[in-house]
């Protein structure tokens, strides 16, 4: 019995392993429910970095922002339970949802003591002032 090989447009024996499996991770992980990422914009200004992050559905208290050793971390966790009761107090419906996001950014030269954060309408805004250590400093030479 002869097989018609024409439907195969590529010769899989001539492909590198990275070409053969390049979409595997995308296909595998796209099937997970509640896979979320923090969408962000980062702008570099002369004296600071400005970061905005979309965190819809989270409250201010559910968000944790930290900066340590040049690494900015944004974490948010949401654990909600909605419960509807009838007139006699019996539970007739109970729904739960859980979402957890985390994003890390390597941003050096930040004055960590003066980072400013605000949260409104699902948008986290951070202002990360730069350290002044990169400014040119003239050194006076003394007679000596």
Short mmCIF file of C-alpha atoms in Angstrom, two decimals:
data_model
loop_
_atom_site.label_atom_id
_atom_site.label_comp_id
_atom_site.label_asym_id
_atom_site.label_seq_id
_atom_site.Cartn_x
_atom_site.Cartn_y
_atom_site.Cartn_z
CA UNK A 1 0.00 0.00 0.00
CA UNK A 2 1.46 3.34 -0.99
CA UNK A 3 0.90 6.51 1.03
CA UNK A 4 0.49 9.88 -0.58
CA UNK A 5 3.08 12.16 1.05
CA UNK A 6 1.92 15.32 -0.77
CA UNK A 7 -0.19 16.67 2.15
CA UNK A 8 3.02 17.21 4.14
CA UNK A 9 4.44 20.55 3.08
CA UNK A 10 7.58 20.28 5.21
CA UNK A 11 10.25 17.67 5.57
CA UNK A 12 10.23 17.09 9.33
CA UNK A 13 13.53 15.22 9.16
CA UNK A 14 15.30 18.40 8.06
CA UNK A 15 13.85 20.53 10.89
CA UNK A 16 15.73 21.43 14.04
CA UNK A 17 14.09 20.43 17.34
CA UNK A 18 13.43 24.09 18.14
CA UNK A 19 11.49 24.51 14.87
CA UNK A 20 9.54 21.31 15.40
CA UNK A 21 8.39 22.21 18.93
CA UNK A 22 8.31 26.01 18.74
CA UNK A 23 4.53 26.28 19.25
CA UNK A 24 4.25 23.48 21.81
CA UNK A 25 4.45 25.75 24.88
CA UNK A 26 2.02 28.27 23.47
CA UNK A 27 -0.54 25.59 22.64
CA UNK A 28 -0.06 23.76 25.94
CA UNK A 29 -0.31 26.76 28.26
CA UNK A 30 -3.07 28.54 26.33
CA UNK A 31 -5.50 25.83 27.46
CA UNK A 32 -5.15 26.69 31.14
CA UNK A 33 -8.07 28.68 32.53
CA UNK A 34 -7.38 31.91 34.40
CA UNK A 35 -3.96 32.36 32.81
CA UNK A 36 -3.42 36.08 33.26
CA UNK A 37 -0.57 38.45 32.86
CA UNK A 38 -0.04 41.96 34.11
CA UNK A 39 -0.07 44.28 31.14
CA UNK A 40 2.24 47.20 31.69
CA UNK A 41 3.68 50.29 30.08
CA UNK A 42 7.03 51.66 31.26
CA UNK A 43 8.29 55.10 30.29
CA UNK A 44 11.74 56.45 31.03
CA UNK A 45 11.78 60.13 31.81
CA UNK A 46 14.86 62.21 32.56
CA UNK A 47 14.45 61.97 36.34
CA UNK A 48 12.21 58.90 36.82
CA UNK A 49 10.55 55.82 35.38
CA UNK A 50 6.75 55.73 35.11
CA UNK A 51 5.02 52.37 35.13
CA UNK A 52 1.32 51.70 34.66
CA UNK A 53 -0.09 48.21 35.15
CA UNK A 54 -3.56 46.91 34.37
CA UNK A 55 -5.01 44.98 37.31
CA UNK A 56 -8.76 44.80 36.63
CA UNK A 57 -10.85 43.02 39.25
CA UNK A 58 -8.29 43.51 42.02
CA UNK A 59 -8.59 45.79 45.03
CA UNK A 60 -5.81 48.01 46.36
CA UNK A 61 -5.45 45.73 49.40
CA UNK A 62 -4.91 42.67 47.20
CA UNK A 63 -1.86 44.20 45.48
CA UNK A 64 1.71 43.96 46.77
CA UNK A 65 4.49 46.05 45.24
CA UNK A 66 8.10 45.64 46.33
CA UNK A 67 11.52 46.79 45.16
CA UNK A 68 14.70 45.03 46.20
CA UNK A 69 18.18 44.86 44.65
CA UNK A 70 17.07 46.42 41.37
CA UNK A 71 14.05 44.13 41.01
CA UNK A 72 10.51 45.56 41.03
CA UNK A 73 7.83 42.97 41.81
CA UNK A 74 4.08 43.38 41.42
CA UNK A 75 1.86 40.64 42.87
CA UNK A 76 -1.91 40.55 43.15
CA UNK A 77 -4.18 37.88 44.56
CA UNK A 78 -7.94 37.78 44.37
CA UNK A 79 -10.01 35.17 46.21
CA UNK A 80 -13.73 35.91 45.96
CA UNK A 81 -16.74 33.94 47.10
CA UNK A 82 -20.23 35.02 46.08
CA UNK A 83 -23.08 33.45 47.98
CA UNK A 84 -26.79 33.89 47.32
CA UNK A 85 -29.37 32.83 49.92
CA UNK A 86 -33.11 32.37 49.71
CA UNK A 87 -35.57 33.98 52.15
CA UNK A 88 -34.97 31.29 54.77
CA UNK A 89 -31.20 31.64 54.67
CA UNK A 90 -30.46 28.45 52.73
CA UNK A 91 -27.65 28.69 50.24
CA UNK A 92 -29.00 28.32 46.73
CA UNK A 93 -25.87 29.29 44.84
CA UNK A 94 -22.20 29.63 45.73
CA UNK A 95 -19.51 30.76 43.30
CA UNK A 96 -15.78 31.04 43.87
CA UNK A 97 -13.04 32.59 41.80
CA UNK A 98 -9.33 32.81 42.37
CA UNK A 99 -6.78 34.71 40.36
CA UNK A 100 -3.14 35.30 41.05
CA UNK A 101 -0.73 37.39 38.98
CA UNK A 102 2.92 38.24 39.43
CA UNK A 103 5.29 40.25 37.29
CA UNK A 104 8.94 41.18 37.89
CA UNK A 105 10.99 43.93 36.25
CA UNK A 106 14.71 44.59 36.42
CA UNK A 107 15.02 48.36 36.86
CA UNK A 108 18.22 49.66 38.37
CA UNK A 109 19.21 53.16 39.46
CA UNK A 110 15.98 53.71 41.43
CA UNK A 111 15.68 55.78 44.59
CA UNK A 112 13.76 53.10 46.48
CA UNK A 113 12.89 55.38 49.41
CA UNK A 114 10.87 57.70 47.18
CA UNK A 115 8.84 55.32 45.02
CA UNK A 116 5.25 56.52 44.73
CA UNK A 117 2.31 54.20 43.98
CA UNK A 118 -1.40 54.82 43.40
CA UNK A 119 -4.30 52.63 42.31
CA UNK A 120 -7.55 53.75 40.66
CA UNK A 121 -10.10 52.00 38.44
CA UNK A 122 -7.96 48.88 38.02
CA UNK A 123 -4.80 50.79 37.02
CA UNK A 124 -1.69 50.74 39.21
CA UNK A 125 0.58 53.74 38.63
CA UNK A 126 4.16 53.83 39.90
CA UNK A 127 6.67 56.65 39.81
CA UNK A 128 10.21 55.39 40.34
CA UNK A 129 12.63 58.32 40.79
CA UNK A 130 16.14 57.81 39.50
CA UNK A 131 19.16 58.10 41.76
CA UNK A 132 21.34 61.06 40.98
CA UNK A 133 24.51 58.99 41.03
CA UNK A 134 24.77 59.05 37.22
CA UNK A 135 25.09 62.82 37.08
CA UNK A 136 28.53 64.12 36.28
CA UNK A 137 30.27 65.52 39.30
CA UNK A 138 33.30 67.71 38.94
CA UNK A 139 36.07 66.94 41.46
CA UNK A 140 38.11 69.86 42.73
CA UNK A 141 41.87 69.30 42.67
CA UNK A 142 43.70 70.83 45.63
CA UNK A 143 47.29 72.03 45.79
CA UNK A 144 49.25 69.58 47.53
#
